[in-house]
């Protein structure tokens, strides 16, 4: 090889290495960390479309946000098109991408139709050069414009005659994290906090920066970083510099930082003997605290307040109102430009369940509607979308229609607290779409929720969207590789609630997994069905989630809702089910809605069936529009839902080889788990209703499991039978586990079916307080072994910990001895429920 060619080869290698170093994305395995910002290389023909794009990007200004915008464009174009744009500053000296605020772009006509955070993508000649212009109303707008431009390239859109204005639907587009300062996250299902550890802000905030980038890419603009059940320490003098570090990490992405505060802080950490909002010392305390914060964080967003709720102290301690409370803080923030998000989640969790008129659903409206007009202009009432608490199905909160002179924001939940905790697939955009589009008919006019909360209906100065997200240290942010679709959808809907769930999921899938038609179709289909499927095998007809509301909020727990003060009642008894919330005979909740809506819910006939049991108490024999009785619907829905969950696994398997192996395998594992747990749900709920109602399943399924061998019926060596509570969370109410002293236990049974190929499901319990080991043998042959270390949310045997191991492709002959050995570990005593054996032909 001549020297010349050698030099060129060396140079090429160097350039490649260097490009790779600049483009860390390409080096990562597909962990999901990049989420929808993968900037995967486009195919050659699509790249061709962009052959004449400018070779540099210049920014008109010098702020951190503009620098982020510039770096992002370089990163995205390099990933997708394999070209590294030159970075410049100031007016273009060649054909360039020009990034700046509208007024700063030379020659660009001014437009009055671009609102705050909005942008204009256009092309034109500047200083004689052809340029692609990203002009923002403000710097954030520039950043959003760059993300929009990159998304167009990712989707292969033509940029030739670019001329597009976009602006967000509402000014408030926030996320809340429920992170504790010790690093744990309340209702967080994806590892520990990215913000805090061990009482302090983390030293390494690189994940915070990356989270901010993800949020910015979907148009979100604020983040409250700590739990609404706030630690008073967050306001301590020595903590503020730590908060300032977090604000520094968020700022380059246009994300304002806020914190949750305890309303009693003036007393609990401020040294006063009161936190009465009308006491001058308290007023002064909040004023000084705000000043101190703004000295260190000039663009601080404000405070979120959870008061008089679930044990948090509030203004009621002094006979004051939420308006008194919100305003004292709002006034302290006002001159600095901060806001108060005052949560409407105020209710009595010691309600007397014996009183049929009591109803937690009424609380938010009763507490806040009378105060309409009494809140300062920088107060936003943050209202959960439903009147209870993020259940799988609720009507919209009537409070949205009860605040005409007050700013509002809707609170949604990306973290799937009651919807499968990111172990079950449950894409919530279809639910949010329904909620946001719901027409409240205020004064009998069209008043969809989205227009009310954004401030449009009543011309409020601010308003919008908040979602509890709870990303964690798990590499892929939310645990389930498909759960990030919820965060993406939330941001897209907050930006434009007129987008449809199918459009959003199509975008998300293409950006996250690529544009292979099979991949896009399959994942979209799974996502779009998943909410309904989850609802079907948990709590259909608006009964609530039917989960264990006292502890995990995860597995089945029908009775956990009843006979306690929490008020998540479904009132299921021997004869019927449902909360009567009508005016005529029930709690009167229905009257909180504007008359047209109230009329619809008051009547059993006009109440949508998916909310039937939320509004009405009916006998199990009540006949639905489908001609089925309520009880048969409950049975059928659980069987159909669980069956559909099995189909998710098969659908996913059709994608093998069409997406990367790592995300394929991680998702498959979650879906297989879900398919097993859906059966746990199905059986628990159906058996509870069978026992309670005494009405049999007309299809004969409930209570009959011909393919099962119960563990307690096997030949046990060491294992001991245990009664499980509640009984419906184990097959036939019983399981087996090792006694405390045992080293190893064994359960044996004989296979009695005909010779053939079988699938064997071992149903066992995986607690998080031990890691038992299991081995399965057919005769002397070891056919499977595993460790129970899935960290399910449970320390005991029951519906939270029940899970299955599937052993497919097993040849069995009549008389074969099947043997399960369990080795207990710590408090987990290798518990087993049953084995189900089905012929492979029947799958
Ligand atoms: O849904 C409930 C959760 C609590 C949460 C509360 C709230 C942060 O179970 O964990 O507390 O709602 O929204 O304040």
PDB file of C-alpha atoms in Angstrom, residues 521-748:
ATOM      1  CA  UNK A 521     -48.187  -2.142  13.693  1.00  0.00           C
ATOM      2  CA  UNK A 522     -47.628  -4.732  16.409  1.00  0.00           C
ATOM      3  CA  UNK A 523     -46.452  -2.378  19.120  1.00  0.00           C
ATOM      4  CA  UNK A 524     -49.104   0.216  18.329  1.00  0.00           C
ATOM      5  CA  UNK A 525     -51.769  -2.417  18.483  1.00  0.00           C
ATOM      6  CA  UNK A 526     -50.528  -3.783  21.803  1.00  0.00           C
ATOM      7  CA  UNK A 527     -50.216  -0.341  23.341  1.00  0.00           C
ATOM      8  CA  UNK A 528     -53.613   0.834  22.167  1.00  0.00           C
ATOM      9  CA  UNK A 529     -55.353  -2.254  23.554  1.00  0.00           C
ATOM     10  CA  UNK A 530     -53.455  -2.424  26.790  1.00  0.00           C
ATOM     11  CA  UNK A 531     -55.495  -0.088  29.004  1.00  0.00           C
ATOM     12  CA  UNK A 532     -58.726  -1.850  28.165  1.00  0.00           C
ATOM     13  CA  UNK A 533     -57.085  -5.236  28.656  1.00  0.00           C
ATOM     14  CA  UNK A 534     -55.742  -4.230  32.048  1.00  0.00           C
ATOM     15  CA  UNK A 535     -59.118  -2.870  33.033  1.00  0.00           C
ATOM     16  CA  UNK A 536     -60.822  -6.098  31.914  1.00  0.00           C
ATOM     17  CA  UNK A 537     -58.822  -8.368  34.172  1.00  0.00           C
ATOM     18  CA  UNK A 538     -58.693  -5.993  37.146  1.00  0.00           C
ATOM     19  CA  UNK A 539     -61.795  -3.850  37.664  1.00  0.00           C
ATOM     20  CA  UNK A 540     -64.313  -3.483  34.848  1.00  0.00           C
ATOM     21  CA  UNK A 541     -67.576  -1.476  34.831  1.00  0.00           C
ATOM     22  CA  UNK A 542     -66.102   1.363  36.888  1.00  0.00           C
ATOM     23  CA  UNK A 543     -65.910  -0.602  40.135  1.00  0.00           C
ATOM     24  CA  UNK A 544     -62.416   0.744  40.769  1.00  0.00           C
ATOM     25  CA  UNK A 545     -59.209  -1.157  40.425  1.00  0.00           C
ATOM     26  CA  UNK A 546     -60.211  -3.793  43.034  1.00  0.00           C
ATOM     27  CA  UNK A 547     -56.604  -3.812  44.160  1.00  0.00           C
ATOM     28  CA  UNK A 548     -55.141  -3.940  47.618  1.00  0.00           C
ATOM     29  CA  UNK A 549     -55.579  -0.235  48.424  1.00  0.00           C
ATOM     30  CA  UNK A 550     -54.097  -0.530  51.892  1.00  0.00           C
ATOM     31  CA  UNK A 551     -50.585  -1.502  50.937  1.00  0.00           C
ATOM     32  CA  UNK A 552     -49.104  -2.125  47.523  1.00  0.00           C
ATOM     33  CA  UNK A 553     -51.906  -0.877  45.205  1.00  0.00           C
ATOM     34  CA  UNK A 554     -50.753  -3.672  42.950  1.00  0.00           C
ATOM     35  CA  UNK A 555     -52.299  -7.145  43.113  1.00  0.00           C
ATOM     36  CA  UNK A 556     -55.942  -8.115  43.688  1.00  0.00           C
ATOM     37  CA  UNK A 557     -57.500  -7.224  47.033  1.00  0.00           C
ATOM     38  CA  UNK A 558     -61.250  -6.803  46.693  1.00  0.00           C
ATOM     39  CA  UNK A 559     -62.015  -6.367  50.359  1.00  0.00           C
ATOM     40  CA  UNK A 560     -59.164  -3.995  51.077  1.00  0.00           C
ATOM     41  CA  UNK A 561     -61.362  -1.165  49.838  1.00  0.00           C
ATOM     42  CA  UNK A 562     -64.254  -1.897  52.156  1.00  0.00           C
ATOM     43  CA  UNK A 563     -65.052  -1.186  55.775  1.00  0.00           C
ATOM     44  CA  UNK A 564     -62.353   1.378  56.280  1.00  0.00           C
ATOM     45  CA  UNK A 565     -62.105   5.157  56.204  1.00  0.00           C
ATOM     46  CA  UNK A 566     -60.196   5.501  52.929  1.00  0.00           C
ATOM     47  CA  UNK A 567     -63.380   5.782  50.929  1.00  0.00           C
ATOM     48  CA  UNK A 568     -62.414   3.776  47.854  1.00  0.00           C
ATOM     49  CA  UNK A 569     -65.553   1.750  48.357  1.00  0.00           C
ATOM     50  CA  UNK A 570     -67.247  -0.405  45.738  1.00  0.00           C
ATOM     51  CA  UNK A 571     -69.909  -1.704  48.141  1.00  0.00           C
ATOM     52  CA  UNK A 572     -69.902  -5.240  46.769  1.00  0.00           C
ATOM     53  CA  UNK A 573     -71.956  -7.594  48.957  1.00  0.00           C
ATOM     54  CA  UNK A 574     -74.007 -10.758  48.607  1.00  0.00           C
ATOM     55  CA  UNK A 575     -76.597  -9.108  46.368  1.00  0.00           C
ATOM     56  CA  UNK A 576     -74.917  -6.481  44.286  1.00  0.00           C
ATOM     57  CA  UNK A 577     -72.116  -4.054  43.654  1.00  0.00           C
ATOM     58  CA  UNK A 578     -71.417  -0.374  43.027  1.00  0.00           C
ATOM     59  CA  UNK A 579     -71.491   3.005  44.741  1.00  0.00           C
ATOM     60  CA  UNK A 580     -74.808   4.754  44.458  1.00  0.00           C
ATOM     61  CA  UNK A 581     -73.722   8.341  43.879  1.00  0.00           C
ATOM     62  CA  UNK A 582     -77.021   9.589  42.547  1.00  0.00           C
ATOM     63  CA  UNK A 583     -78.942  12.498  44.006  1.00  0.00           C
ATOM     64  CA  UNK A 584     -82.146  10.526  44.259  1.00  0.00           C
ATOM     65  CA  UNK A 585     -80.958   7.619  46.359  1.00  0.00           C
ATOM     66  CA  UNK A 586     -77.198   7.877  46.784  1.00  0.00           C
ATOM     67  CA  UNK A 587     -74.438  10.135  48.040  1.00  0.00           C
ATOM     68  CA  UNK A 588     -75.439  13.048  45.814  1.00  0.00           C
ATOM     69  CA  UNK A 589     -71.993  13.295  44.181  1.00  0.00           C
ATOM     70  CA  UNK A 590     -73.635  13.457  40.765  1.00  0.00           C
ATOM     71  CA  UNK A 591     -75.013  16.919  41.586  1.00  0.00           C
ATOM     72  CA  UNK A 592     -71.477  18.353  41.472  1.00  0.00           C
ATOM     73  CA  UNK A 593     -71.465  18.119  37.673  1.00  0.00           C
ATOM     74  CA  UNK A 594     -73.069  20.678  35.386  1.00  0.00           C
ATOM     75  CA  UNK A 595     -76.692  19.752  34.768  1.00  0.00           C
ATOM     76  CA  UNK A 596     -76.344  18.004  31.405  1.00  0.00           C
ATOM     77  CA  UNK A 597     -73.631  15.714  32.708  1.00  0.00           C
ATOM     78  CA  UNK A 598     -75.386  15.237  36.035  1.00  0.00           C
ATOM     79  CA  UNK A 599     -78.518  14.156  34.213  1.00  0.00           C
ATOM     80  CA  UNK A 600     -76.555  11.576  32.248  1.00  0.00           C
ATOM     81  CA  UNK A 601     -74.976  10.026  35.347  1.00  0.00           C
ATOM     82  CA  UNK A 602     -78.090  10.244  37.508  1.00  0.00           C
ATOM     83  CA  UNK A 603     -79.902   7.744  35.352  1.00  0.00           C
ATOM     84  CA  UNK A 604     -78.799   4.145  35.201  1.00  0.00           C
ATOM     85  CA  UNK A 605     -79.955   3.954  31.613  1.00  0.00           C
ATOM     86  CA  UNK A 606     -77.787   6.801  30.341  1.00  0.00           C
ATOM     87  CA  UNK A 607     -74.659   6.149  32.405  1.00  0.00           C
ATOM     88  CA  UNK A 608     -71.942   4.737  30.149  1.00  0.00           C
ATOM     89  CA  UNK A 609     -71.513   1.115  31.132  1.00  0.00           C
ATOM     90  CA  UNK A 610     -67.803   1.396  31.728  1.00  0.00           C
ATOM     91  CA  UNK A 611     -68.732   3.708  34.641  1.00  0.00           C
ATOM     92  CA  UNK A 612     -71.854   1.915  35.744  1.00  0.00           C
ATOM     93  CA  UNK A 613     -70.604   0.771  39.122  1.00  0.00           C
ATOM     94  CA  UNK A 614     -68.936   4.084  39.839  1.00  0.00           C
ATOM     95  CA  UNK A 615     -72.345   5.750  39.879  1.00  0.00           C
ATOM     96  CA  UNK A 616     -74.876   3.042  40.646  1.00  0.00           C
ATOM     97  CA  UNK A 617     -75.390   0.105  42.926  1.00  0.00           C
ATOM     98  CA  UNK A 618     -76.984  -2.744  41.012  1.00  0.00           C
ATOM     99  CA  UNK A 619     -77.839  -6.377  41.694  1.00  0.00           C
ATOM    100  CA  UNK A 620     -75.499  -8.917  40.131  1.00  0.00           C
ATOM    101  CA  UNK A 621     -78.419  -9.982  38.003  1.00  0.00           C
ATOM    102  CA  UNK A 622     -78.789  -6.536  36.433  1.00  0.00           C
ATOM    103  CA  UNK A 623     -78.766  -7.014  32.675  1.00  0.00           C
ATOM    104  CA  UNK A 624     -76.339  -4.969  30.597  1.00  0.00           C
ATOM    105  CA  UNK A 625     -76.786  -3.764  27.045  1.00  0.00           C
ATOM    106  CA  UNK A 626     -74.940  -6.857  25.893  1.00  0.00           C
ATOM    107  CA  UNK A 627     -77.777  -8.911  27.468  1.00  0.00           C
ATOM    108  CA  UNK A 628     -75.306 -10.294  29.961  1.00  0.00           C
ATOM    109  CA  UNK A 629     -75.813  -9.980  33.685  1.00  0.00           C
ATOM    110  CA  UNK A 630     -73.326  -7.899  35.640  1.00  0.00           C
ATOM    111  CA  UNK A 631     -71.895 -10.982  37.315  1.00  0.00           C
ATOM    112  CA  UNK A 632     -71.425 -12.806  34.029  1.00  0.00           C
ATOM    113  CA  UNK A 633     -69.836  -9.710  32.579  1.00  0.00           C
ATOM    114  CA  UNK A 634     -67.375  -9.653  35.478  1.00  0.00           C
ATOM    115  CA  UNK A 635     -66.452 -13.291  34.830  1.00  0.00           C
ATOM    116  CA  UNK A 636     -66.239 -12.929  31.061  1.00  0.00           C
ATOM    117  CA  UNK A 637     -64.288  -9.728  31.149  1.00  0.00           C
ATOM    118  CA  UNK A 638     -61.681 -11.226  33.451  1.00  0.00           C
ATOM    119  CA  UNK A 639     -61.293 -14.283  31.269  1.00  0.00           C
ATOM    120  CA  UNK A 640     -61.133 -12.263  28.074  1.00  0.00           C
ATOM    121  CA  UNK A 641     -58.672  -9.767  29.560  1.00  0.00           C
ATOM    122  CA  UNK A 642     -56.373 -12.491  30.856  1.00  0.00           C
ATOM    123  CA  UNK A 643     -56.562 -14.250  27.491  1.00  0.00           C
ATOM    124  CA  UNK A 644     -55.635 -11.036  25.718  1.00  0.00           C
ATOM    125  CA  UNK A 645     -52.658 -10.646  28.046  1.00  0.00           C
ATOM    126  CA  UNK A 646     -51.452 -14.074  26.840  1.00  0.00           C
ATOM    127  CA  UNK A 647     -51.794 -12.806  23.268  1.00  0.00           C
ATOM    128  CA  UNK A 648     -49.492  -9.881  24.010  1.00  0.00           C
ATOM    129  CA  UNK A 649     -46.719 -12.435  24.495  1.00  0.00           C
ATOM    130  CA  UNK A 650     -47.397 -14.035  21.130  1.00  0.00           C
ATOM    131  CA  UNK A 651     -47.650 -10.666  19.415  1.00  0.00           C
ATOM    132  CA  UNK A 652     -44.339  -9.646  20.888  1.00  0.00           C
ATOM    133  CA  UNK A 653     -42.707 -12.908  19.824  1.00  0.00           C
ATOM    134  CA  UNK A 654     -43.563 -12.066  16.226  1.00  0.00           C
ATOM    135  CA  UNK A 655     -41.042  -9.226  16.507  1.00  0.00           C
ATOM    136  CA  UNK A 656     -38.071 -11.434  17.229  1.00  0.00           C
ATOM    137  CA  UNK A 657     -35.233 -10.356  14.957  1.00  0.00           C
ATOM    138  CA  UNK A 658     -37.070  -7.152  14.033  1.00  0.00           C
ATOM    139  CA  UNK A 659     -35.768  -5.235  17.030  1.00  0.00           C
ATOM    140  CA  UNK A 660     -32.578  -5.470  19.043  1.00  0.00           C
ATOM    141  CA  UNK A 661     -32.153  -8.485  21.282  1.00  0.00           C
ATOM    142  CA  UNK A 662     -31.742  -6.629  24.563  1.00  0.00           C
ATOM    143  CA  UNK A 663     -34.999  -4.729  24.451  1.00  0.00           C
ATOM    144  CA  UNK A 664     -36.729  -7.712  22.866  1.00  0.00           C
ATOM    145  CA  UNK A 665     -35.773  -9.949  25.768  1.00  0.00           C
ATOM    146  CA  UNK A 666     -36.483  -7.391  28.486  1.00  0.00           C
ATOM    147  CA  UNK A 667     -39.941  -6.711  27.114  1.00  0.00           C
ATOM    148  CA  UNK A 668     -40.717 -10.376  26.604  1.00  0.00           C
ATOM    149  CA  UNK A 669     -39.871 -11.086  30.233  1.00  0.00           C
ATOM    150  CA  UNK A 670     -42.288  -8.397  31.420  1.00  0.00           C
ATOM    151  CA  UNK A 671     -45.057  -9.549  29.111  1.00  0.00           C
ATOM    152  CA  UNK A 672     -44.681 -13.164  30.190  1.00  0.00           C
ATOM    153  CA  UNK A 673     -44.853 -12.079  33.788  1.00  0.00           C
ATOM    154  CA  UNK A 674     -47.955 -10.007  33.015  1.00  0.00           C
ATOM    155  CA  UNK A 675     -49.645 -12.934  31.294  1.00  0.00           C
ATOM    156  CA  UNK A 676     -49.146 -15.000  34.465  1.00  0.00           C
ATOM    157  CA  UNK A 677     -50.237 -12.232  36.794  1.00  0.00           C
ATOM    158  CA  UNK A 678     -53.337 -11.515  34.718  1.00  0.00           C
ATOM    159  CA  UNK A 679     -54.426 -15.066  35.570  1.00  0.00           C
ATOM    160  CA  UNK A 680     -53.779 -14.396  39.246  1.00  0.00           C
ATOM    161  CA  UNK A 681     -56.025 -11.336  38.929  1.00  0.00           C
ATOM    162  CA  UNK A 682     -58.661 -13.199  36.955  1.00  0.00           C
ATOM    163  CA  UNK A 683     -58.893 -16.031  39.429  1.00  0.00           C
ATOM    164  CA  UNK A 684     -58.828 -13.861  42.522  1.00  0.00           C
ATOM    165  CA  UNK A 685     -61.566 -11.527  41.359  1.00  0.00           C
ATOM    166  CA  UNK A 686     -63.765 -14.215  39.850  1.00  0.00           C
ATOM    167  CA  UNK A 687     -63.489 -16.470  42.890  1.00  0.00           C
ATOM    168  CA  UNK A 688     -64.235 -13.629  45.257  1.00  0.00           C
ATOM    169  CA  UNK A 689     -67.384 -12.752  43.327  1.00  0.00           C
ATOM    170  CA  UNK A 690     -68.415 -16.386  43.029  1.00  0.00           C
ATOM    171  CA  UNK A 691     -68.068 -16.834  46.775  1.00  0.00           C
ATOM    172  CA  UNK A 692     -69.752 -13.549  47.584  1.00  0.00           C
ATOM    173  CA  UNK A 693     -72.625 -13.678  45.105  1.00  0.00           C
ATOM    174  CA  UNK A 694     -73.163 -17.435  45.058  1.00  0.00           C
ATOM    175  CA  UNK A 695     -73.897 -17.157  41.329  1.00  0.00           C
ATOM    176  CA  UNK A 696     -72.033 -19.611  39.124  1.00  0.00           C
ATOM    177  CA  UNK A 697     -70.230 -18.759  35.916  1.00  0.00           C
ATOM    178  CA  UNK A 698     -72.535 -19.906  33.123  1.00  0.00           C
ATOM    179  CA  UNK A 699     -69.459 -21.076  31.244  1.00  0.00           C
ATOM    180  CA  UNK A 700     -68.328 -23.207  34.153  1.00  0.00           C
ATOM    181  CA  UNK A 701     -64.801 -21.818  34.346  1.00  0.00           C
ATOM    182  CA  UNK A 702     -64.675 -20.070  37.703  1.00  0.00           C
ATOM    183  CA  UNK A 703     -63.617 -22.399  40.496  1.00  0.00           C
ATOM    184  CA  UNK A 704     -62.876 -25.285  38.099  1.00  0.00           C
ATOM    185  CA  UNK A 705     -59.290 -25.834  37.013  1.00  0.00           C
ATOM    186  CA  UNK A 706     -59.029 -29.344  35.575  1.00  0.00           C
ATOM    187  CA  UNK A 707     -55.414 -28.906  34.469  1.00  0.00           C
ATOM    188  CA  UNK A 708     -54.147 -27.943  37.896  1.00  0.00           C
ATOM    189  CA  UNK A 709     -52.477 -29.943  40.572  1.00  0.00           C
ATOM    190  CA  UNK A 710     -52.659 -28.010  43.823  1.00  0.00           C
ATOM    191  CA  UNK A 711     -49.384 -27.967  45.742  1.00  0.00           C
ATOM    192  CA  UNK A 712     -51.178 -28.919  48.954  1.00  0.00           C
ATOM    193  CA  UNK A 713     -52.462 -32.051  47.200  1.00  0.00           C
ATOM    194  CA  UNK A 714     -48.969 -33.202  46.186  1.00  0.00           C
ATOM    195  CA  UNK A 715     -46.822 -35.566  48.186  1.00  0.00           C
ATOM    196  CA  UNK A 716     -44.966 -33.201  50.493  1.00  0.00           C
ATOM    197  CA  UNK A 717     -41.564 -33.719  52.080  1.00  0.00           C
ATOM    198  CA  UNK A 718     -40.753 -30.795  54.320  1.00  0.00           C
ATOM    199  CA  UNK A 719     -43.339 -28.522  52.717  1.00  0.00           C
ATOM    200  CA  UNK A 720     -46.335 -27.592  54.878  1.00  0.00           C
ATOM    201  CA  UNK A 721     -49.747 -26.380  53.704  1.00  0.00           C
ATOM    202  CA  UNK A 722     -50.722 -22.799  54.641  1.00  0.00           C
ATOM    203  CA  UNK A 723     -54.008 -20.924  54.458  1.00  0.00           C
ATOM    204  CA  UNK A 724     -53.580 -17.812  52.368  1.00  0.00           C
ATOM    205  CA  UNK A 725     -55.262 -14.567  53.220  1.00  0.00           C
ATOM    206  CA  UNK A 726     -57.257 -13.269  51.472  1.00  0.00           C
ATOM    207  CA  UNK A 727     -58.085 -16.771  50.232  1.00  0.00           C
ATOM    208  CA  UNK A 728     -58.814 -15.804  46.631  1.00  0.00           C
ATOM    209  CA  UNK A 729     -55.174 -14.823  46.123  1.00  0.00           C
ATOM    210  CA  UNK A 730     -54.058 -18.460  46.025  1.00  0.00           C
ATOM    211  CA  UNK A 731     -55.637 -21.345  44.172  1.00  0.00           C
ATOM    212  CA  UNK A 732     -58.244 -22.940  46.467  1.00  0.00           C
ATOM    213  CA  UNK A 733     -57.072 -20.535  49.197  1.00  0.00           C
ATOM    214  CA  UNK A 734     -54.044 -22.652  50.050  1.00  0.00           C
ATOM    215  CA  UNK A 735     -50.344 -22.871  49.295  1.00  0.00           C
ATOM    216  CA  UNK A 736     -47.366 -24.746  50.687  1.00  0.00           C
ATOM    217  CA  UNK A 737     -44.150 -23.401  52.106  1.00  0.00           C
ATOM    218  CA  UNK A 738     -41.141 -24.676  54.039  1.00  0.00           C
ATOM    219  CA  UNK A 739     -41.147 -24.425  57.796  1.00  0.00           C
ATOM    220  CA  UNK A 740     -38.693 -21.835  59.186  1.00  0.00           C
ATOM    221  CA  UNK A 741     -35.945 -24.328  59.954  1.00  0.00           C
ATOM    222  CA  UNK A 742     -36.016 -26.262  56.671  1.00  0.00           C
ATOM    223  CA  UNK A 743     -33.065 -26.349  54.274  1.00  0.00           C
ATOM    224  CA  UNK A 744     -34.993 -27.826  51.387  1.00  0.00           C
ATOM    225  CA  UNK A 745     -38.537 -29.031  50.735  1.00  0.00           C
ATOM    226  CA  UNK A 746     -40.008 -31.226  48.063  1.00  0.00           C
ATOM    227  CA  UNK A 747     -43.415 -31.615  46.421  1.00  0.00           C
ATOM    228  CA  UNK A 748     -44.063 -34.614  44.158  1.00  0.00           C
TER     229      UNK A 748
END
